[in-house]
Each structure stands twice: as C-alpha cells, then as structure tokens.
PDB file of C-alpha atoms in Angstrom:
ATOM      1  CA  UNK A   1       0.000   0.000   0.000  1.00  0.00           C
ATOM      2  CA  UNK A   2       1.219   3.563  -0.890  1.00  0.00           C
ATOM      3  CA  UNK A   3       2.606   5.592   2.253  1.00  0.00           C
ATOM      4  CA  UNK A   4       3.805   9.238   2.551  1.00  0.00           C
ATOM      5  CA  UNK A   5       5.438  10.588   5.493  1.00  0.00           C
ATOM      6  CA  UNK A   6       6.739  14.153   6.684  1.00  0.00           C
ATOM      7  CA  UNK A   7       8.844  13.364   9.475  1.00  0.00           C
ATOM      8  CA  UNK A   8       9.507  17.468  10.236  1.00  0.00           C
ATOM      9  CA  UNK A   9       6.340  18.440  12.344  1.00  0.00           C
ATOM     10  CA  UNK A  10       7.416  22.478  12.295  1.00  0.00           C
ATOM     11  CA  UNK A  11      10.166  24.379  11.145  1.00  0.00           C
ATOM     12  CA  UNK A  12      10.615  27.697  11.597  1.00  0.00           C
ATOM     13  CA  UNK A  13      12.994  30.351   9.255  1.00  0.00           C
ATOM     14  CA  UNK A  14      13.920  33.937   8.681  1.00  0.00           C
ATOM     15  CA  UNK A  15      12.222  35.810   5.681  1.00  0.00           C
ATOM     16  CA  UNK A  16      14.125  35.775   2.453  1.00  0.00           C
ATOM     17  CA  UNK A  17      16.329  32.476   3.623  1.00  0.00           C
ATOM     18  CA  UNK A  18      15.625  29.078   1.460  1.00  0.00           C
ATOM     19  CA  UNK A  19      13.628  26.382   3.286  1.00  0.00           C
ATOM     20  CA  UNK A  20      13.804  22.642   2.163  1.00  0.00           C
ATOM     21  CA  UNK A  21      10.821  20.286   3.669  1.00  0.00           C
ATOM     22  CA  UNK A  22      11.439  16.727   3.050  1.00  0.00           C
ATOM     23  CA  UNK A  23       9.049  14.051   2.217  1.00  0.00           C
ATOM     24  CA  UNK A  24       9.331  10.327   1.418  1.00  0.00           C
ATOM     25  CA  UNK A  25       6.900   7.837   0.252  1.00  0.00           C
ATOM     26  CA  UNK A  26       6.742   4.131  -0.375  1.00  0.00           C
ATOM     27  CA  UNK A  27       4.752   2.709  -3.627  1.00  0.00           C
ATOM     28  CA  UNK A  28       4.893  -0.518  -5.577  1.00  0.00           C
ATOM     29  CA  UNK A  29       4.442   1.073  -8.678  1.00  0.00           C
ATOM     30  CA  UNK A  30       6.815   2.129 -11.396  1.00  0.00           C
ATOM     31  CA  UNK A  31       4.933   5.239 -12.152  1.00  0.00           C
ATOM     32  CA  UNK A  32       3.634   7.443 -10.203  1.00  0.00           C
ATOM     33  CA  UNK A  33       2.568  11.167  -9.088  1.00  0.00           C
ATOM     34  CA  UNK A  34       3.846  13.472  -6.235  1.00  0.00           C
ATOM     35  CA  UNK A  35       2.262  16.873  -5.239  1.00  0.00           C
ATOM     36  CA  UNK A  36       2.784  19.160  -2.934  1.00  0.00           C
ATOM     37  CA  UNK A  37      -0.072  21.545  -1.487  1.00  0.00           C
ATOM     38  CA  UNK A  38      -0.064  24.724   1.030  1.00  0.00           C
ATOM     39  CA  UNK A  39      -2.617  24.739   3.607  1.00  0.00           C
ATOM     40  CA  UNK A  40      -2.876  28.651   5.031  1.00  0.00           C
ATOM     41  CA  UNK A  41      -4.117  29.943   7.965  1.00  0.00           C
ATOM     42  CA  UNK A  42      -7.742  30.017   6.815  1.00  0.00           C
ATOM     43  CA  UNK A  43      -7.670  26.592   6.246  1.00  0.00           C
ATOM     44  CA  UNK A  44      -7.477  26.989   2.495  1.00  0.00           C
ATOM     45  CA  UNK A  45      -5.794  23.971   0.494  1.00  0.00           C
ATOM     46  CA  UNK A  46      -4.026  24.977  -2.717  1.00  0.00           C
ATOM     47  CA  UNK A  47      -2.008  22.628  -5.325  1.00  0.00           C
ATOM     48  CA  UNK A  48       1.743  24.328  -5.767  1.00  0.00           C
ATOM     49  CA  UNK A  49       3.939  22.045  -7.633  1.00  0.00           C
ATOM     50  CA  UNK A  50       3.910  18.326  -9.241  1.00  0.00           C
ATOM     51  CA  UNK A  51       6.190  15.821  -9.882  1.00  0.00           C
ATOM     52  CA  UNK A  52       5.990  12.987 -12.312  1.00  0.00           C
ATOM     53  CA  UNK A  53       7.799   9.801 -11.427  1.00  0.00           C
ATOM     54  CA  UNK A  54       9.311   9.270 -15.233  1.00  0.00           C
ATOM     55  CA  UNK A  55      10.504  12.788 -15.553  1.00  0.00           C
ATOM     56  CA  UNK A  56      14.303  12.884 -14.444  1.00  0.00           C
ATOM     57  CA  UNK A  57      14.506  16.900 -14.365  1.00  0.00           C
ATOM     58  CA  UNK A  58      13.313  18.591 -10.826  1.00  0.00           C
ATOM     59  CA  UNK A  59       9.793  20.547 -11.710  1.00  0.00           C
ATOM     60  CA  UNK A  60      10.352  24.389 -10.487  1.00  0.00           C
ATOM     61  CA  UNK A  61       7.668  26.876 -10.569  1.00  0.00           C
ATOM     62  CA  UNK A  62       7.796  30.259  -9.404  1.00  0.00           C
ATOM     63  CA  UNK A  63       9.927  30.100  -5.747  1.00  0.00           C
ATOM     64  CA  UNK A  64       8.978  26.627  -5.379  1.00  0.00           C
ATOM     65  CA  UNK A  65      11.265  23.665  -6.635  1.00  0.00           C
ATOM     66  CA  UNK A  66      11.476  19.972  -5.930  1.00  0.00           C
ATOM     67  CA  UNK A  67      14.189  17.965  -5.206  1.00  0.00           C
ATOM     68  CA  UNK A  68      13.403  14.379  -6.779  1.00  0.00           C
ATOM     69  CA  UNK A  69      15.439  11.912  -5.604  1.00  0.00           C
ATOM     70  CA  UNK A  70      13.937   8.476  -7.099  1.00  0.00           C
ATOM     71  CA  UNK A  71      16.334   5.688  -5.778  1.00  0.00           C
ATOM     72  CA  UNK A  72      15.855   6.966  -1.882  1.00  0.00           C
ATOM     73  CA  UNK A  73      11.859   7.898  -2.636  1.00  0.00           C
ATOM     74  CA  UNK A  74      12.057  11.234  -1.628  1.00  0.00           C
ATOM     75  CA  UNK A  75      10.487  15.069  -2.557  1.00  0.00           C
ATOM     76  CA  UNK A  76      11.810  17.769  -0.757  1.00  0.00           C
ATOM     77  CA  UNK A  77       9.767  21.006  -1.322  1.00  0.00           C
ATOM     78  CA  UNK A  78      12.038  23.629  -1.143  1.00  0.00           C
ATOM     79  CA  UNK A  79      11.319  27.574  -0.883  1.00  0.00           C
ATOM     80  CA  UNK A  80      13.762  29.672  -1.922  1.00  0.00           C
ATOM     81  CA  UNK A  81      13.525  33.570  -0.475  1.00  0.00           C
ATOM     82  CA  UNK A  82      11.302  32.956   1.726  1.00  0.00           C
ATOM     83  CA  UNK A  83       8.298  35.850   2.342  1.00  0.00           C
ATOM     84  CA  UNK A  84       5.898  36.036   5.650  1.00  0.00           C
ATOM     85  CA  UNK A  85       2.693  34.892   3.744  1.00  0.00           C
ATOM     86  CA  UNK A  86       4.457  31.462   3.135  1.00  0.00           C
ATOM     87  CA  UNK A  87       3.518  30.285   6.316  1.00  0.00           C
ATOM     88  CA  UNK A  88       1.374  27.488   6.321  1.00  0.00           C
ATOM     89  CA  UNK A  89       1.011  23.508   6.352  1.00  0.00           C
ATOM     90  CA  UNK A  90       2.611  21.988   3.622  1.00  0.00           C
ATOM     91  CA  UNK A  91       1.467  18.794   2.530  1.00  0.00           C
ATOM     92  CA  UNK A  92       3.214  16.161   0.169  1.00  0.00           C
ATOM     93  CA  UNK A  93       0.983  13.624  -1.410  1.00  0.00           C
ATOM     94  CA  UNK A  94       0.974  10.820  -3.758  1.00  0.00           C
ATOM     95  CA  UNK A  95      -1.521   8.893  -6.838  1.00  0.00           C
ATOM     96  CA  UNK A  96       0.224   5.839  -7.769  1.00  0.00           C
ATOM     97  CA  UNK A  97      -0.213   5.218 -11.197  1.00  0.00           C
ATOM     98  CA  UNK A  98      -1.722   1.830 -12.133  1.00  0.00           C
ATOM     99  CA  UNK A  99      -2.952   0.456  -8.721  1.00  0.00           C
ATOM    100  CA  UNK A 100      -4.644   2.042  -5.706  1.00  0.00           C
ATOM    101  CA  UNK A 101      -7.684   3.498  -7.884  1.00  0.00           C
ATOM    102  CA  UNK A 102      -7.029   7.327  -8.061  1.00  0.00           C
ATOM    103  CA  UNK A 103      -6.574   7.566  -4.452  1.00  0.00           C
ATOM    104  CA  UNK A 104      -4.414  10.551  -3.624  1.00  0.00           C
ATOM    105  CA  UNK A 105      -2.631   9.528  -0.176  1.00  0.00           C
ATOM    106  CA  UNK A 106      -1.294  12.528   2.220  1.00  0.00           C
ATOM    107  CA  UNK A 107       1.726  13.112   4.631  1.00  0.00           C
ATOM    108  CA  UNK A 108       0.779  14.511   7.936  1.00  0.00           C
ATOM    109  CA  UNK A 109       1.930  17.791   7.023  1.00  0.00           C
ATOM    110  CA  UNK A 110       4.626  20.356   8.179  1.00  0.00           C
ATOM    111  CA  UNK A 111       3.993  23.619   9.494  1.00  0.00           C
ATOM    112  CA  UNK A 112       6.483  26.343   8.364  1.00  0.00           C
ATOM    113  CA  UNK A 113       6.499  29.903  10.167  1.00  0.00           C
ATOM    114  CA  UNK A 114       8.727  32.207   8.455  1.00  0.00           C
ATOM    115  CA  UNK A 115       9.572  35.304  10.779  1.00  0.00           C
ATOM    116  CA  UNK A 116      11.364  38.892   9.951  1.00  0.00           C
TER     117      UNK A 116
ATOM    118  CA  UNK B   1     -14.117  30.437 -12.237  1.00  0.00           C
ATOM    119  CA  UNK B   2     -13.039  27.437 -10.769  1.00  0.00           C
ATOM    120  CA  UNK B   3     -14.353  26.671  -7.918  1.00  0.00           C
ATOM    121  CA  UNK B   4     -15.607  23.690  -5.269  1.00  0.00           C
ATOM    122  CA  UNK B   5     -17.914  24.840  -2.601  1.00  0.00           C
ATOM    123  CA  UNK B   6     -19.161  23.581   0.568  1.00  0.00           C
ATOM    124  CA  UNK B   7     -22.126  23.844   2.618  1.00  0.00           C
ATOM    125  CA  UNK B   8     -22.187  24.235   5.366  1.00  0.00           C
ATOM    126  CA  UNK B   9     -18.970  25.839   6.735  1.00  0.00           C
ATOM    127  CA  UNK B  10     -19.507  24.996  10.572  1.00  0.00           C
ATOM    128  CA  UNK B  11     -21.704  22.616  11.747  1.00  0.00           C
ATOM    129  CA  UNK B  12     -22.875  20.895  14.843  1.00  0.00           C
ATOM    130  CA  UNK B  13     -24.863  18.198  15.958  1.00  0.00           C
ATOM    131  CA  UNK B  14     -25.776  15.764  18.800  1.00  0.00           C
ATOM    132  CA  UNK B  15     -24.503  12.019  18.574  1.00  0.00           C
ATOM    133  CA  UNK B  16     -26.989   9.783  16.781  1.00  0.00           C
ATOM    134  CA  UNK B  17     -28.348  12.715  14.546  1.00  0.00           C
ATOM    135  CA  UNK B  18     -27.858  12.273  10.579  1.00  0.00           C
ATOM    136  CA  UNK B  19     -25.404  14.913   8.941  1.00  0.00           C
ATOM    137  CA  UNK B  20     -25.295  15.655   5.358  1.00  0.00           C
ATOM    138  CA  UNK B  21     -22.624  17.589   4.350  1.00  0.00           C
ATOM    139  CA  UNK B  22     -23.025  18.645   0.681  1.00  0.00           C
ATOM    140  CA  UNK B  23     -20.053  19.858  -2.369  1.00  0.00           C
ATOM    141  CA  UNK B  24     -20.468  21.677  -5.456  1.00  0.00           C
ATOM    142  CA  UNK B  25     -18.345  22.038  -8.278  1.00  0.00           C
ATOM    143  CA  UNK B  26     -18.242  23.974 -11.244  1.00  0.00           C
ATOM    144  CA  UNK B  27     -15.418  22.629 -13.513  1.00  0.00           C
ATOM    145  CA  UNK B  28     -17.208  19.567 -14.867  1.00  0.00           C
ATOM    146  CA  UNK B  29     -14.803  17.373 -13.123  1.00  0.00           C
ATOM    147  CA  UNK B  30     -15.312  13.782 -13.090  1.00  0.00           C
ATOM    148  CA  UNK B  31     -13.453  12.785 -10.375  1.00  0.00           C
ATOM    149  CA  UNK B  32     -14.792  14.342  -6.442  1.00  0.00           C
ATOM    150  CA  UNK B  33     -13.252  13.222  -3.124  1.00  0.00           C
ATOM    151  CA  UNK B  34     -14.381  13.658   0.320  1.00  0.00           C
ATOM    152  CA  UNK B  35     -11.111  13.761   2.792  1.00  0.00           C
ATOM    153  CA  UNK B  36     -11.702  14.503   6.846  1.00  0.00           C
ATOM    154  CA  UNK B  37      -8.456  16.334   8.602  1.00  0.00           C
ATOM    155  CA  UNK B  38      -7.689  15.701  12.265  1.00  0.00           C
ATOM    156  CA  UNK B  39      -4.414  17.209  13.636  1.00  0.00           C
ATOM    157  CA  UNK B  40      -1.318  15.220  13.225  1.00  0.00           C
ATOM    158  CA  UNK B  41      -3.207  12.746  10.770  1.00  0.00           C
ATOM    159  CA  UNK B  42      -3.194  15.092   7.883  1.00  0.00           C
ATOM    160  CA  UNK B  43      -5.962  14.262   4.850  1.00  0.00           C
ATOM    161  CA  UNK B  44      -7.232  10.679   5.257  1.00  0.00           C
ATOM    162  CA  UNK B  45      -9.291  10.272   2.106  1.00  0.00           C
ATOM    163  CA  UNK B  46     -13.156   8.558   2.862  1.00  0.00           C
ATOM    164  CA  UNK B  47     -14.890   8.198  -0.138  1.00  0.00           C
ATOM    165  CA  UNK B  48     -14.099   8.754  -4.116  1.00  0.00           C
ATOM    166  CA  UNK B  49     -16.227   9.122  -6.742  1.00  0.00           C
ATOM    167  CA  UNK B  50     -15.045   8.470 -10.521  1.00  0.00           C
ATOM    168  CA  UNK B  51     -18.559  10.107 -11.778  1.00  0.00           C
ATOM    169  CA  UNK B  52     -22.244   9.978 -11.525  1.00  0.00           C
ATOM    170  CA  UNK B  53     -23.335   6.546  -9.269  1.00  0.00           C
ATOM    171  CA  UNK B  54     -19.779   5.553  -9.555  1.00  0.00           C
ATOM    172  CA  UNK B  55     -18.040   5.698  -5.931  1.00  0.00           C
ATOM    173  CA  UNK B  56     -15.389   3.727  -3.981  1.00  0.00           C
ATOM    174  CA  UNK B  57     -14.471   4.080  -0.605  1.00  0.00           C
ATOM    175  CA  UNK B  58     -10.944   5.154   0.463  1.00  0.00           C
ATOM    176  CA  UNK B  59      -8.976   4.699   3.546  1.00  0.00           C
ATOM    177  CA  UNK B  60     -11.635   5.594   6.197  1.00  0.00           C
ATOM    178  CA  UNK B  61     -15.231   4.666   5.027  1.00  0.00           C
ATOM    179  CA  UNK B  62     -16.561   3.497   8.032  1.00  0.00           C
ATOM    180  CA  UNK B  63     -19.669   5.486   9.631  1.00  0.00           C
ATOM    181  CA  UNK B  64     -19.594   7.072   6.054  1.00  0.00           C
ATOM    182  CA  UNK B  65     -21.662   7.058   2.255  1.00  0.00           C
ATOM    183  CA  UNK B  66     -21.722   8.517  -0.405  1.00  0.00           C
ATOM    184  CA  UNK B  67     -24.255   9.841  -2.852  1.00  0.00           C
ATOM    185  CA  UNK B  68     -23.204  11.355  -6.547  1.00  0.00           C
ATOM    186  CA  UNK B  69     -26.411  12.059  -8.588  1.00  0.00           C
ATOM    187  CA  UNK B  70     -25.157  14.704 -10.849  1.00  0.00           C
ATOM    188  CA  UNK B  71     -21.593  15.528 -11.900  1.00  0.00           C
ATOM    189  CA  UNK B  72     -20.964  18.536 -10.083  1.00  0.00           C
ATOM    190  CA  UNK B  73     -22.351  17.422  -6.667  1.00  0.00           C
ATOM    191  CA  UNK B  74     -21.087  15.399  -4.173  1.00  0.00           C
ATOM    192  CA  UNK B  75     -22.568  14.702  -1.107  1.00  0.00           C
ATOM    193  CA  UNK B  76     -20.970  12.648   2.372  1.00  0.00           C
ATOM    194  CA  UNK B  77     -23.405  11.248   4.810  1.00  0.00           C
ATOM    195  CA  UNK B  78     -23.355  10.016   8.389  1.00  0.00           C
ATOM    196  CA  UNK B  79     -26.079   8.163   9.527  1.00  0.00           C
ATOM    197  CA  UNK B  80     -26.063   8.235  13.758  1.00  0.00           C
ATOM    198  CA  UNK B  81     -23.303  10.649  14.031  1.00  0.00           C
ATOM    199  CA  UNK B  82     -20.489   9.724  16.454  1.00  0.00           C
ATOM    200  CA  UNK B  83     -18.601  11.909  18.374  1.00  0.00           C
ATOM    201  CA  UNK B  84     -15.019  10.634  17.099  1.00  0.00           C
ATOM    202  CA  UNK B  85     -16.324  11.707  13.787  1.00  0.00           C
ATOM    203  CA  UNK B  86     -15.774  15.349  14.802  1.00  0.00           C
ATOM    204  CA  UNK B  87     -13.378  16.953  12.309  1.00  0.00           C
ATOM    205  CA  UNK B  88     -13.038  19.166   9.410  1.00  0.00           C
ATOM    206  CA  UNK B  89     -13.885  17.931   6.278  1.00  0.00           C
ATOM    207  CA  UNK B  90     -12.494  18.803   2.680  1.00  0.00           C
ATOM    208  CA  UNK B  91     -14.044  18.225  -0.513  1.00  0.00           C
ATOM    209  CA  UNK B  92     -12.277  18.328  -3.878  1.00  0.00           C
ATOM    210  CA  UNK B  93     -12.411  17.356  -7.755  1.00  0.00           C
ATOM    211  CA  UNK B  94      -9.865  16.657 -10.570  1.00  0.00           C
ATOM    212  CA  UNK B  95     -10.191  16.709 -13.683  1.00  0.00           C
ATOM    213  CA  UNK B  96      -9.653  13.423 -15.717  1.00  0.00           C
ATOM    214  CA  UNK B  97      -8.797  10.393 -13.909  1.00  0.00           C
ATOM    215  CA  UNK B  98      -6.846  12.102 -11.129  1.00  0.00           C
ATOM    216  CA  UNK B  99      -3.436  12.672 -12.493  1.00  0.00           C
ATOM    217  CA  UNK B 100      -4.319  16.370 -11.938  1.00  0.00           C
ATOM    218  CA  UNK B 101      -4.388  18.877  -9.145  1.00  0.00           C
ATOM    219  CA  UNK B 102      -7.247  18.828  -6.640  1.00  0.00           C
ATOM    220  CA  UNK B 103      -9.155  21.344  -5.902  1.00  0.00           C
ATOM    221  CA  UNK B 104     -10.397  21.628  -2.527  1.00  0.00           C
ATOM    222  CA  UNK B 105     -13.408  23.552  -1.258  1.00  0.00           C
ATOM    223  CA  UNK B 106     -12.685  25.634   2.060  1.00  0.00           C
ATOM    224  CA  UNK B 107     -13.836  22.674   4.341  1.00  0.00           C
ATOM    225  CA  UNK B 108     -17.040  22.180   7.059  1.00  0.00           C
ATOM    226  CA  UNK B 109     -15.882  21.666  10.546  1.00  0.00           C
ATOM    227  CA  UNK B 110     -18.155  19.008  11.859  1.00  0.00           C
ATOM    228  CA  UNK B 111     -18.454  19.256  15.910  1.00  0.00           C
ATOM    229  CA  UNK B 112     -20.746  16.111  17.321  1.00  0.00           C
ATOM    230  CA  UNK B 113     -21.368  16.592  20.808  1.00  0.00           C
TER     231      UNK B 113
END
C-alpha cells in the first residue's frame, strides 16, 4: 500500500532564507505522481507544484522547486527567499499510477512559520 | 471560475443525529473526493467518486456514504453521528482520472457533541 510521510512536524525560518521540507513515500508502482499543497491559515488547500515519477529533471515553478530523488523515494519542497505569507502547512501527497484506484494519499503535514 | 464549494462551513450536531454535508463544483470534473483532517493525521481520504453513481471508498469509510447524482455534486453522509467523527472535512475534484491537481473547497468543521 502507498505511504507518505513528513517526518519534520514544524520548522521555523527567517524571511528571504531558502527552506527545504522533506518528504518520502513508499509505492509498488513504477509510475507514479507526487504533489505538494499549502494549507494557510484560513484553512485553504491549494495545489503548488507536481512531480511525475518518469521525468528525471526537478519541476520548479515560481519560488517553489522539488528535489526528486527516485532511488531513496524522496520530494523535498524547497522555498527559496522565503516571504511572511508562506507560512502554512505543507502537505506532500501521492496517486500511484496503475494500482490504488485514483486515491491521492497525504503526509501529515509540516507547518512552516517564516519570521522577519 | 473554478471553484468547489461547501455547505455548510460549521456545523454541529448531537450524537446519533444524521449529517449531510453537501459539495459543489463547477469545472465539470469527473473525479470528487471527500477527505476529513484531524491534527497530526493530515488528509485521510473517505470516499471517491469516478462520476455519476460511480463511488469507492478510500482509507476511512466506516460510519460514512456517499451519494453522486449529478456531476458537479457530491454529497458525504453520516447516519447516527459519532462523536469521534468530529473533524473538518475537505471536498475536492480533478479533472480526468486524477493525475491532476485537486481542488479543494474551504472545508465544514463538523463538531458532534
């Protein structure tokens, strides 16, 4: 069965500094999908950035970036200059790609507070 | 304009009383999810629905159904609310067959008493 887990409960970081929240998963599949979504303080969910498990190069979009590393199944979302409003939960999830229905399967989340 | 909505946004109820918590969508979406958040556990997903009359249940189903009449409506029911089903729970749709983003309605917080 497909697993993610956040191991960092909080971390907290200056403004403009680069933050890196890790995430690892466990699948049986060959292919698969791995998002990463921002939970704000009014409880809001929002999709930021997606990985696809074929696709070697790191996705990147606006001050978000993933680091992919396949052979140790692991995402790390990280945030590079860091701004006040990006603190939130940040959830990593994953749809395997064959088996598990389309059942999108969370990590418990990490709570980033950026402060001046 | 893309967007899920839930009714209602806070709710409360007495243990044993039914609880319908309803979802709308306006993206045409065939795919609609119902998660419930508790803290630590992050999203645990409940039920899925694939389209109209076409559901599955996900990790948590228990105490839970389902009901998808028309596309862009989703509905989770509890029949005899319990009070360990207090939480806050999240609706969302994706386009296709889920290889896409979610999108997530703002979420009812359910308090049984």
């Amino acid at each position: 069965a497909q697993k993610v887990t956040q191991t960092q409960t909080s971390i907290s970081v200056m403004e403009k500094t680069t933050v890196t929240m890790d995430c690892v998963y466990e699948t049986q599949d060959s292919s698969y999908f791995l998002f990463w979504y921002k939970q704000t303080a009014s409880g809001e969910i929002v999709f930021l950035i997606r990985q696809d498990s074929y696709k070697k190069e790191n996705a990147t979009v606006g001050h978000y970036s993933l680091n992919f590393q396949k052979p140790k199944s692991s995402i790390g979302l990280i945030i590079t200059a860091t701004q006040i409003e990006d603190s939130a939960v940040y959830f990593c999830a994953m749809r395997e790609g064959t088996s598990s229905g389309q059942k999108l399967v969370f990590g418990q989340g990490t709570i980033l507070k950026v402060y001046l | 304009d893309m967007k899920v909505t839930q009714m209602p946004r806070y709710l409360i109820k007495r243990m044993g009383e039914n609880v319908l918590l309803e979802c709308g969508q306006d993206m045409s979406h065939e795919t609609m999810y119902w998660y419930r958040q508790d803290p630590g556990l992050g999203l645990q997903l409940i039920y899925i629905s694939y389209d109209v009359d076409s559901n599955s249940e996900g990790d948590i189903p228990k105490g839970y159904r389902v009901s998808r009449k028309k596309r862009e409506h989703f509905s989770l029911i509890l029949d005899s609310a319990k009070t360990n089903q207090t939480s806050v729970y999240f609706c969302a749709s994706s386009k296709g067959q889920g290889f896409e983003r979610l999108f997530f309605g703002h979420g009812t917080k359910l308090s049984v008493l």
